PDB file of C-alpha atoms in Angstrom:
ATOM      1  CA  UNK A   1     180.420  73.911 115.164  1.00 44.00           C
ATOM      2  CA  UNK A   2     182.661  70.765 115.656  1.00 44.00           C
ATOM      3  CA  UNK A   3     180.927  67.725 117.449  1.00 41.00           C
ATOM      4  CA  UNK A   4     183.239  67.654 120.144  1.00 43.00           C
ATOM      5  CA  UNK A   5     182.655  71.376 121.133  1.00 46.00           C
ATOM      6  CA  UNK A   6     179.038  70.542 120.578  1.00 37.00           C
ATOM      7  CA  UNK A   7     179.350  68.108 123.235  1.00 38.00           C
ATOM      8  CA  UNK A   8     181.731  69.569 125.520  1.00 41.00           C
ATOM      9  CA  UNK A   9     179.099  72.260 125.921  1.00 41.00           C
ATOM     10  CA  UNK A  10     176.345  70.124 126.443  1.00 38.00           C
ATOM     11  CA  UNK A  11     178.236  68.738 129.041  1.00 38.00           C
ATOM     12  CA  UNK A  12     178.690  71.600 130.681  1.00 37.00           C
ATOM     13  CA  UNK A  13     175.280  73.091 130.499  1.00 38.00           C
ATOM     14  CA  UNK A  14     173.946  69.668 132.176  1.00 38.00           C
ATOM     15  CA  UNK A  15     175.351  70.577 135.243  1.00 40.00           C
ATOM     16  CA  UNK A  16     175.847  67.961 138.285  1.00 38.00           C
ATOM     17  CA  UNK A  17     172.966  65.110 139.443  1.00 40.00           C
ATOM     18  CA  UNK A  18     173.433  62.666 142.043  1.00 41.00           C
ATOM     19  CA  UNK A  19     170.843  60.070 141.660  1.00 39.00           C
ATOM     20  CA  UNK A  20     171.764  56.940 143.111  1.00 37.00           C
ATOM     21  CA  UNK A  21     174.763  55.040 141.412  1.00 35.00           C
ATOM     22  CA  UNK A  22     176.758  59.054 142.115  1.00 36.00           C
ATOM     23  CA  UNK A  23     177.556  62.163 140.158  1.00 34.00           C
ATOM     24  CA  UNK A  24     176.787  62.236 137.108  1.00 33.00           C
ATOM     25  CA  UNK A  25     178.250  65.249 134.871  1.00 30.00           C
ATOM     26  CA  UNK A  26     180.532  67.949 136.251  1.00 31.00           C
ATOM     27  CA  UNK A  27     179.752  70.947 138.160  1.00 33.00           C
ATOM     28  CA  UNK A  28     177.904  73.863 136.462  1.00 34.00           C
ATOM     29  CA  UNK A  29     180.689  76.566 135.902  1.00 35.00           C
ATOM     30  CA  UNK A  30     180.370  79.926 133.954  1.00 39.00           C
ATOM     31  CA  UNK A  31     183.882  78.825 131.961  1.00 38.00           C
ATOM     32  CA  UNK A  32     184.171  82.768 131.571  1.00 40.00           C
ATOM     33  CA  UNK A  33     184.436  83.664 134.897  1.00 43.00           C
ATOM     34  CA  UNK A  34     185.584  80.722 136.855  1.00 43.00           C
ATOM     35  CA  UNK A  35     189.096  82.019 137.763  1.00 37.00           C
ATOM     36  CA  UNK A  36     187.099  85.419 139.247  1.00 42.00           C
ATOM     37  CA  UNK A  37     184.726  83.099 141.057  1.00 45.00           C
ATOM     38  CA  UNK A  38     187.159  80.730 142.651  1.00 49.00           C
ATOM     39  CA  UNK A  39     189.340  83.336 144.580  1.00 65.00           C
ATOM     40  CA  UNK A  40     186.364  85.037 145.689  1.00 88.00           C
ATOM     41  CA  UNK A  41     185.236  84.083 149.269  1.00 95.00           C
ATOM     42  CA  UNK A  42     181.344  83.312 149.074  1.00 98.00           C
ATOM     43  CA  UNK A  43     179.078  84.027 151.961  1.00 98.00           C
ATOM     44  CA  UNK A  44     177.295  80.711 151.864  1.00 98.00           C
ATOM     45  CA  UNK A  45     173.917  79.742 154.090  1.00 98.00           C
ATOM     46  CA  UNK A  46     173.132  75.920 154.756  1.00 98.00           C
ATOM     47  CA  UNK A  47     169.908  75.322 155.657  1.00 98.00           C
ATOM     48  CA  UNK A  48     169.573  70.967 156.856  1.00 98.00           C
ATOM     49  CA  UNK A  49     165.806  70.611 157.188  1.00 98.00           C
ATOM     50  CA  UNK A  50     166.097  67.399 159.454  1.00 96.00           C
ATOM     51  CA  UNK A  51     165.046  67.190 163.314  1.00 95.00           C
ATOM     52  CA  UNK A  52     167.807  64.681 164.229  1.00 93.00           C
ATOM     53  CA  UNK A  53     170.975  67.007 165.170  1.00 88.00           C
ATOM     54  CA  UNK A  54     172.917  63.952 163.855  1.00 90.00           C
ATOM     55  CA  UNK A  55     170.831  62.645 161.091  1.00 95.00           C
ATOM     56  CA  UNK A  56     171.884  61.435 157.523  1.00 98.00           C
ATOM     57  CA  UNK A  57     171.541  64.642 155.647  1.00 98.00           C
ATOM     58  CA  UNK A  58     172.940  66.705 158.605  1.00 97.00           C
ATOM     59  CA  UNK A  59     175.783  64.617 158.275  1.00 97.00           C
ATOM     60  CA  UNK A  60     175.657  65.557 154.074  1.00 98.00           C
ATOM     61  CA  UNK A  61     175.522  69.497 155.300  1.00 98.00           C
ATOM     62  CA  UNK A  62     178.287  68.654 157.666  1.00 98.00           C
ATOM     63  CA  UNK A  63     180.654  67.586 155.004  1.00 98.00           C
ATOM     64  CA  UNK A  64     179.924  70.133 152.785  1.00 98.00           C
ATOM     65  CA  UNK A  65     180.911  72.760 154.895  1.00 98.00           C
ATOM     66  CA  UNK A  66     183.965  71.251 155.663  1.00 98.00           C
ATOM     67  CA  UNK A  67     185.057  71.370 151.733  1.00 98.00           C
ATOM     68  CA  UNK A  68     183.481  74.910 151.244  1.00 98.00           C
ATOM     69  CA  UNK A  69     185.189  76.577 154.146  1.00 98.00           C
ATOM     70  CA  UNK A  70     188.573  74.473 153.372  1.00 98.00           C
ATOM     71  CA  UNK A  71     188.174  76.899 150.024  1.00 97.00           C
ATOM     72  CA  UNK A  72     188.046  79.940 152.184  1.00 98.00           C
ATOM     73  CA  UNK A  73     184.748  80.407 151.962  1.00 98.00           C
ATOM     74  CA  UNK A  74     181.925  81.775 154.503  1.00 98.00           C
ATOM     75  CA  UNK A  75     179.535  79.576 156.010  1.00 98.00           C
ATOM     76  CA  UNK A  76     176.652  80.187 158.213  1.00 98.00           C
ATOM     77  CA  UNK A  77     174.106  77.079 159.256  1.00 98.00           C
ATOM     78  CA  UNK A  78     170.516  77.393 159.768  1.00 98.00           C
ATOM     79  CA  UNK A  79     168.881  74.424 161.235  1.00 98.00           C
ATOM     80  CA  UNK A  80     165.574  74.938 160.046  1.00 98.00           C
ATOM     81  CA  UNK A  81     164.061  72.040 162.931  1.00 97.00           C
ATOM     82  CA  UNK A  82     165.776  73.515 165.649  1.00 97.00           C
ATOM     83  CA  UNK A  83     164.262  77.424 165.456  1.00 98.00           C
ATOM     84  CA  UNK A  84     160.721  78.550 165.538  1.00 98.00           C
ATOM     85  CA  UNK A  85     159.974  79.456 162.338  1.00 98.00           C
ATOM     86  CA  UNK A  86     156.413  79.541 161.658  1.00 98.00           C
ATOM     87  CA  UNK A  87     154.497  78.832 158.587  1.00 97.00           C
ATOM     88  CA  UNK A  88     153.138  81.281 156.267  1.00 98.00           C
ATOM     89  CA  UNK A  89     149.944  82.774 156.733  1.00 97.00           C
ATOM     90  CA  UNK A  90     149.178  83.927 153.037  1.00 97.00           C
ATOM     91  CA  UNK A  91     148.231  87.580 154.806  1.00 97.00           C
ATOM     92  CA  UNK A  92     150.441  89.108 151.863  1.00 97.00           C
ATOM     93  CA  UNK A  93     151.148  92.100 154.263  1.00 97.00           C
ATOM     94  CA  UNK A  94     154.387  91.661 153.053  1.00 97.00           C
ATOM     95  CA  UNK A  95     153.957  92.567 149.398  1.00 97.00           C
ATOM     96  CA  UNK A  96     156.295  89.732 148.500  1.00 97.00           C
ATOM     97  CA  UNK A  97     158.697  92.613 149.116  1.00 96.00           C
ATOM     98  CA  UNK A  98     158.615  94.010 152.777  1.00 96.00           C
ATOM     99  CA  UNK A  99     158.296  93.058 156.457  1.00 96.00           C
ATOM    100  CA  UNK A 100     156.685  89.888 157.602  1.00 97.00           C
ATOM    101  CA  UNK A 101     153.978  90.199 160.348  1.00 97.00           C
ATOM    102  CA  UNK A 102     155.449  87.106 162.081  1.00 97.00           C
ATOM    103  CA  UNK A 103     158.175  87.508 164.774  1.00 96.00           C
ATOM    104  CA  UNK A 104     159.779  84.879 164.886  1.00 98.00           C
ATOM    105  CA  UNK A 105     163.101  83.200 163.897  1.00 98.00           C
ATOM    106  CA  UNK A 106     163.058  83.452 160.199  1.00 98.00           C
ATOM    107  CA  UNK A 107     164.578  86.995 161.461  1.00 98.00           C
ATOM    108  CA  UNK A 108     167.848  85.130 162.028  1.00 98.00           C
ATOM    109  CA  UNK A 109     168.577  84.455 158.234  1.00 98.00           C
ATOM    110  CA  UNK A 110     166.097  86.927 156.440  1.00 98.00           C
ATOM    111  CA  UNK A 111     168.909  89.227 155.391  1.00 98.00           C
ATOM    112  CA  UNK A 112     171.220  86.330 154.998  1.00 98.00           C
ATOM    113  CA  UNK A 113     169.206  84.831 152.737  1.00 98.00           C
ATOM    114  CA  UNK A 114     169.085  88.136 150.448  1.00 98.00           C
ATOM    115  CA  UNK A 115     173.002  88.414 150.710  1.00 98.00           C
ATOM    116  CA  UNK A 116     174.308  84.999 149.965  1.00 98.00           C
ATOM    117  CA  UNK A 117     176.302  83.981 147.378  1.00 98.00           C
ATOM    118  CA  UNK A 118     174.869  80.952 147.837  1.00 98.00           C
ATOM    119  CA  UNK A 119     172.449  78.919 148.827  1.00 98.00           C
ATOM    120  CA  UNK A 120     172.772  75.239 150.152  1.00 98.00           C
ATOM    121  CA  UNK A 121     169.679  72.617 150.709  1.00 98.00           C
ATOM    122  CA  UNK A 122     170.038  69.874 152.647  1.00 98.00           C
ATOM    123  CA  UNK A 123     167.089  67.527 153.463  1.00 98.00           C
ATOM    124  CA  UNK A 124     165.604  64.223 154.262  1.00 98.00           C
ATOM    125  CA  UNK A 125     162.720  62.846 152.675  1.00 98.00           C
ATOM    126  CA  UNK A 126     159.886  62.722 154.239  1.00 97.00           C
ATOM    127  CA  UNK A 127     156.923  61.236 153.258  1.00 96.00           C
ATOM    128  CA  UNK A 128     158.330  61.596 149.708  1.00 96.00           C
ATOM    129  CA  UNK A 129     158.851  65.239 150.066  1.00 97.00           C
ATOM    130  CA  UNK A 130     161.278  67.790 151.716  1.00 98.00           C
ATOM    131  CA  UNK A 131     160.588  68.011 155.564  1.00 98.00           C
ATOM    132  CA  UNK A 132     158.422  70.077 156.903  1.00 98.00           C
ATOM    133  CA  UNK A 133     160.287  71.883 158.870  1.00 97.00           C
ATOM    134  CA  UNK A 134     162.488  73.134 155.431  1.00 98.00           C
ATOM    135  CA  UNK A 135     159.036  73.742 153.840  1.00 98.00           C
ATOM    136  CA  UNK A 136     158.182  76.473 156.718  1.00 98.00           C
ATOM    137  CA  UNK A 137     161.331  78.158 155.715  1.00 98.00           C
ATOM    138  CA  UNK A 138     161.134  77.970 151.927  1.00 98.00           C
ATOM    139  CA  UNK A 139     157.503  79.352 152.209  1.00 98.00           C
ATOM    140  CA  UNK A 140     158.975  82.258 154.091  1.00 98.00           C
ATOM    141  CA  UNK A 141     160.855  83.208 150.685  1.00 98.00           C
ATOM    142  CA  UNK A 142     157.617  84.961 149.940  1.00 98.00           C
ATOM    143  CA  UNK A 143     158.457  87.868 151.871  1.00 98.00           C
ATOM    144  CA  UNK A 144     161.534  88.177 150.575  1.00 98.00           C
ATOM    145  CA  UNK A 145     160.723  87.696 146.730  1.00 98.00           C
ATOM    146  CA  UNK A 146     161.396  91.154 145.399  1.00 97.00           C
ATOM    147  CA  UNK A 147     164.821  90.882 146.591  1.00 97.00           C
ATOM    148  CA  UNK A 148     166.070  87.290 145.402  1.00 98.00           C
ATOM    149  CA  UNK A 149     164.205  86.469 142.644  1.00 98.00           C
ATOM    150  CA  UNK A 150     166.469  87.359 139.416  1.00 95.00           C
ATOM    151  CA  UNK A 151     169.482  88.227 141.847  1.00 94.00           C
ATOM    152  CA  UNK A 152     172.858  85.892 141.087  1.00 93.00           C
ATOM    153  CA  UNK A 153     172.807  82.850 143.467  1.00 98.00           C
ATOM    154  CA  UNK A 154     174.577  79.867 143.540  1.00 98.00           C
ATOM    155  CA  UNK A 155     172.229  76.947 145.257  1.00 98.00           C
ATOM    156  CA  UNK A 156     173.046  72.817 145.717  1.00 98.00           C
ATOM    157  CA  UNK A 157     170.373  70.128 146.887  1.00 98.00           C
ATOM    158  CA  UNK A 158     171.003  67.613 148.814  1.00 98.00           C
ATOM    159  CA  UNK A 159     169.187  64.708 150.868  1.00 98.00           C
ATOM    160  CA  UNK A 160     168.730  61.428 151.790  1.00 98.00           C
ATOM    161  CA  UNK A 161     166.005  58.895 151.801  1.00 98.00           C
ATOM    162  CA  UNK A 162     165.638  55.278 153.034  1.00 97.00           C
ATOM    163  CA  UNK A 163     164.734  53.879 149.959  1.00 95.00           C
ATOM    164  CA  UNK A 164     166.557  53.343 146.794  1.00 95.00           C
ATOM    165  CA  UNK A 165     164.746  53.838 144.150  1.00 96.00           C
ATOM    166  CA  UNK A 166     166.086  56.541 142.200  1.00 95.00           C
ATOM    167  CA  UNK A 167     162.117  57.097 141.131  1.00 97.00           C
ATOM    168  CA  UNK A 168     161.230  58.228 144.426  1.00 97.00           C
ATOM    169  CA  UNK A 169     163.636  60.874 144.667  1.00 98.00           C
ATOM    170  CA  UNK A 170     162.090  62.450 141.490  1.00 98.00           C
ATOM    171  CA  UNK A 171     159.258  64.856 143.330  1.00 97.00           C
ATOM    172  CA  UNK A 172     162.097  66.215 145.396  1.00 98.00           C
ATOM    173  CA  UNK A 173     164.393  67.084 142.735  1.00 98.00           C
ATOM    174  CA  UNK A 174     162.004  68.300 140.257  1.00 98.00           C
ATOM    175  CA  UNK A 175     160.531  70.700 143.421  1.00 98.00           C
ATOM    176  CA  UNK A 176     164.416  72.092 143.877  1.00 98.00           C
ATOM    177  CA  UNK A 177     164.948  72.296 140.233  1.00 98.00           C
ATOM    178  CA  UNK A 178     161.287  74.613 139.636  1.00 98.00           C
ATOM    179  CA  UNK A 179     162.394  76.690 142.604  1.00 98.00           C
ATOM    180  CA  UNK A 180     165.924  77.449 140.795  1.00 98.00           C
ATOM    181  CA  UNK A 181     164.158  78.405 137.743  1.00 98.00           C
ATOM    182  CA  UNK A 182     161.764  80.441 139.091  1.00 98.00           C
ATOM    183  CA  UNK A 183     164.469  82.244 141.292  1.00 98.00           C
ATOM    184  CA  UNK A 184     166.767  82.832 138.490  1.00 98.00           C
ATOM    185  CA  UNK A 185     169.582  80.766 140.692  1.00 98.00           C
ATOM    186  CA  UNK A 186     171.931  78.657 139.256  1.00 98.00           C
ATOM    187  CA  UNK A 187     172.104  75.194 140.997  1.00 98.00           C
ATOM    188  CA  UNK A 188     176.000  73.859 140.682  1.00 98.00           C
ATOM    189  CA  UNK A 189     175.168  70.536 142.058  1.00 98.00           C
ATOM    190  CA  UNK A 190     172.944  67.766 143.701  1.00 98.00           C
ATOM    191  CA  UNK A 191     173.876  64.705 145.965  1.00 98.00           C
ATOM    192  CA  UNK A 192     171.368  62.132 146.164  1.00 98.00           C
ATOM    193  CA  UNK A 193     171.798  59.675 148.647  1.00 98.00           C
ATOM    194  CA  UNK A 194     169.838  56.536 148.757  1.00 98.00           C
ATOM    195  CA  UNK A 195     169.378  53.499 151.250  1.00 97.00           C
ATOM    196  CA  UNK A 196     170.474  55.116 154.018  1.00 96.00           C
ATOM    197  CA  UNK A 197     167.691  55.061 157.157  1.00 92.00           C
ATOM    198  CA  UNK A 198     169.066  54.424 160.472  1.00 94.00           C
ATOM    199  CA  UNK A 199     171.285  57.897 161.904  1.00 92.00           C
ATOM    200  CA  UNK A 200     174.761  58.050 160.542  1.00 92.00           C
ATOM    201  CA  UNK A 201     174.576  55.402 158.440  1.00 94.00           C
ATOM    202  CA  UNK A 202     175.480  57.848 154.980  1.00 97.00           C
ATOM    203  CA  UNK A 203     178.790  57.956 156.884  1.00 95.00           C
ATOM    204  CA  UNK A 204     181.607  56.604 154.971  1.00 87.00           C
ATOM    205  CA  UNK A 205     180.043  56.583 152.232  1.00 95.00           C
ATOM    206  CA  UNK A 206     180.615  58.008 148.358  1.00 98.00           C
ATOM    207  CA  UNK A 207     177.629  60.919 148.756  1.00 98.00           C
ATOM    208  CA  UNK A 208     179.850  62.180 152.107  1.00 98.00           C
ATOM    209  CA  UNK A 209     182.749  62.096 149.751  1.00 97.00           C
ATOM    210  CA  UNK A 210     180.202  63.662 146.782  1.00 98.00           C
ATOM    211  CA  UNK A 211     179.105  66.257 149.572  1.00 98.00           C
ATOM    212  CA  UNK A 212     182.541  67.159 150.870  1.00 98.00           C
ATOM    213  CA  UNK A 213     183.934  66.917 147.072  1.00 98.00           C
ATOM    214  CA  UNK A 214     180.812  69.775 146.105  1.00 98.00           C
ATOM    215  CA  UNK A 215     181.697  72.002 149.284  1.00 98.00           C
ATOM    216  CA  UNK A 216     185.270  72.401 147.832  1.00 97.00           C
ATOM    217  CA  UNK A 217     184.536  72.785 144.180  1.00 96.00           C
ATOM    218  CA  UNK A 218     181.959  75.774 144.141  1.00 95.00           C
TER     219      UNK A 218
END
């Protein structure tokens, strides 16, 4: 194999990380299928895991909407903060496959979870982790395991942090990235977002652009 095709398919295997100083890479495409992909409409679930309605990483999910559904695709948001979803119980009445005991809002997005396309992350950091209120959701999965894990899925991470070192975003990513392998899902991007604290202040800035830019490429 020549060096440069060695390289051009590294590149392409790396995928897209936004750490800081912006993207890095390009996004993850199967080169085989692209063409199929792109003029199919995706049914595409955001879930924003912040309790501010107009927070930083609300703002992220708001932008990347506005690119995805500019490339005809379908987009449903699910603000985890602003439901009652409740956290697991660990009653395993569920199987990992079947009904939940708990009635409660995680019924809004339980099916939509299992027929997306894709799925889209979008979080502050809190206390050097995703926010709770994203947590109570993601632990829901459980119920729902037999019927995403090892299905096709497209997924993206994104969030924001007051901070900037790119360090501290580390836990956070390396939690998304363990959750894509175990699901089987194939993440096509991350926007990282540093220094950004007080609400709306990661307007106007490159990771809106690197949010909106991601929303119209997948």
């Amino acid at each position: 194999m020549q060096r440069r095709d060695f390289l051009k398919k590294a590149l392409v295997a790396a995928g897209t990380v936004a750490v800081g100083g912006g993207l890095v890479g390009a996004i993850t495409r199967d080169d085989d299928n692209d063409k199929t992909k792109s003029d199919k409409a995706m049914d595409i679930l955001v879930l924003t895991g912040s309790p501010r309605r107009n927070g930083n990483s609300a703002h992220l999910a708001e932008q990347f909407i506005k690119g995805a559904q500019e490339s005809g695709h379908n987009v449903f948001r699910f603000d985890c903060a602003m439901h009652d979803v409740q956290p697991c119980r660990a009653c395993n009445a569920c199987g990992m496959d079947g009904p939940c005991v708990l009635k409660d809002d995680f019924g809004i997005i339980r099916q939509r979870i299992i027929d997306a396309d894709m799925v889209v992350f979008a979080t502050p950091m809190y206390y050097f982790g995703i926010s709770a209120q994203m947590k109570r959701v993601i632990d829901r999965f459980y119920a729902i395991n037999g019927r995403i894990k090892g299905h096709a899925k497209k997924a993206a991470f994104m969030m924001t942090y007051a901070d900037t070192s790119t360090k501290e975003a580390e836990p956070m990513l390396m939690h998304y990235r363990t959750l894509m392998d175990y699901l089987g899902w194939q993440s096509v991007g991350e926007v990282v977002a540093p220094g950004v604290w007080t609400e709306g202040s990661v307007k106007d800035t490159k990771y809106a652009e690197q949010a909106y830019e991601l929303g119209k490429r997948v």
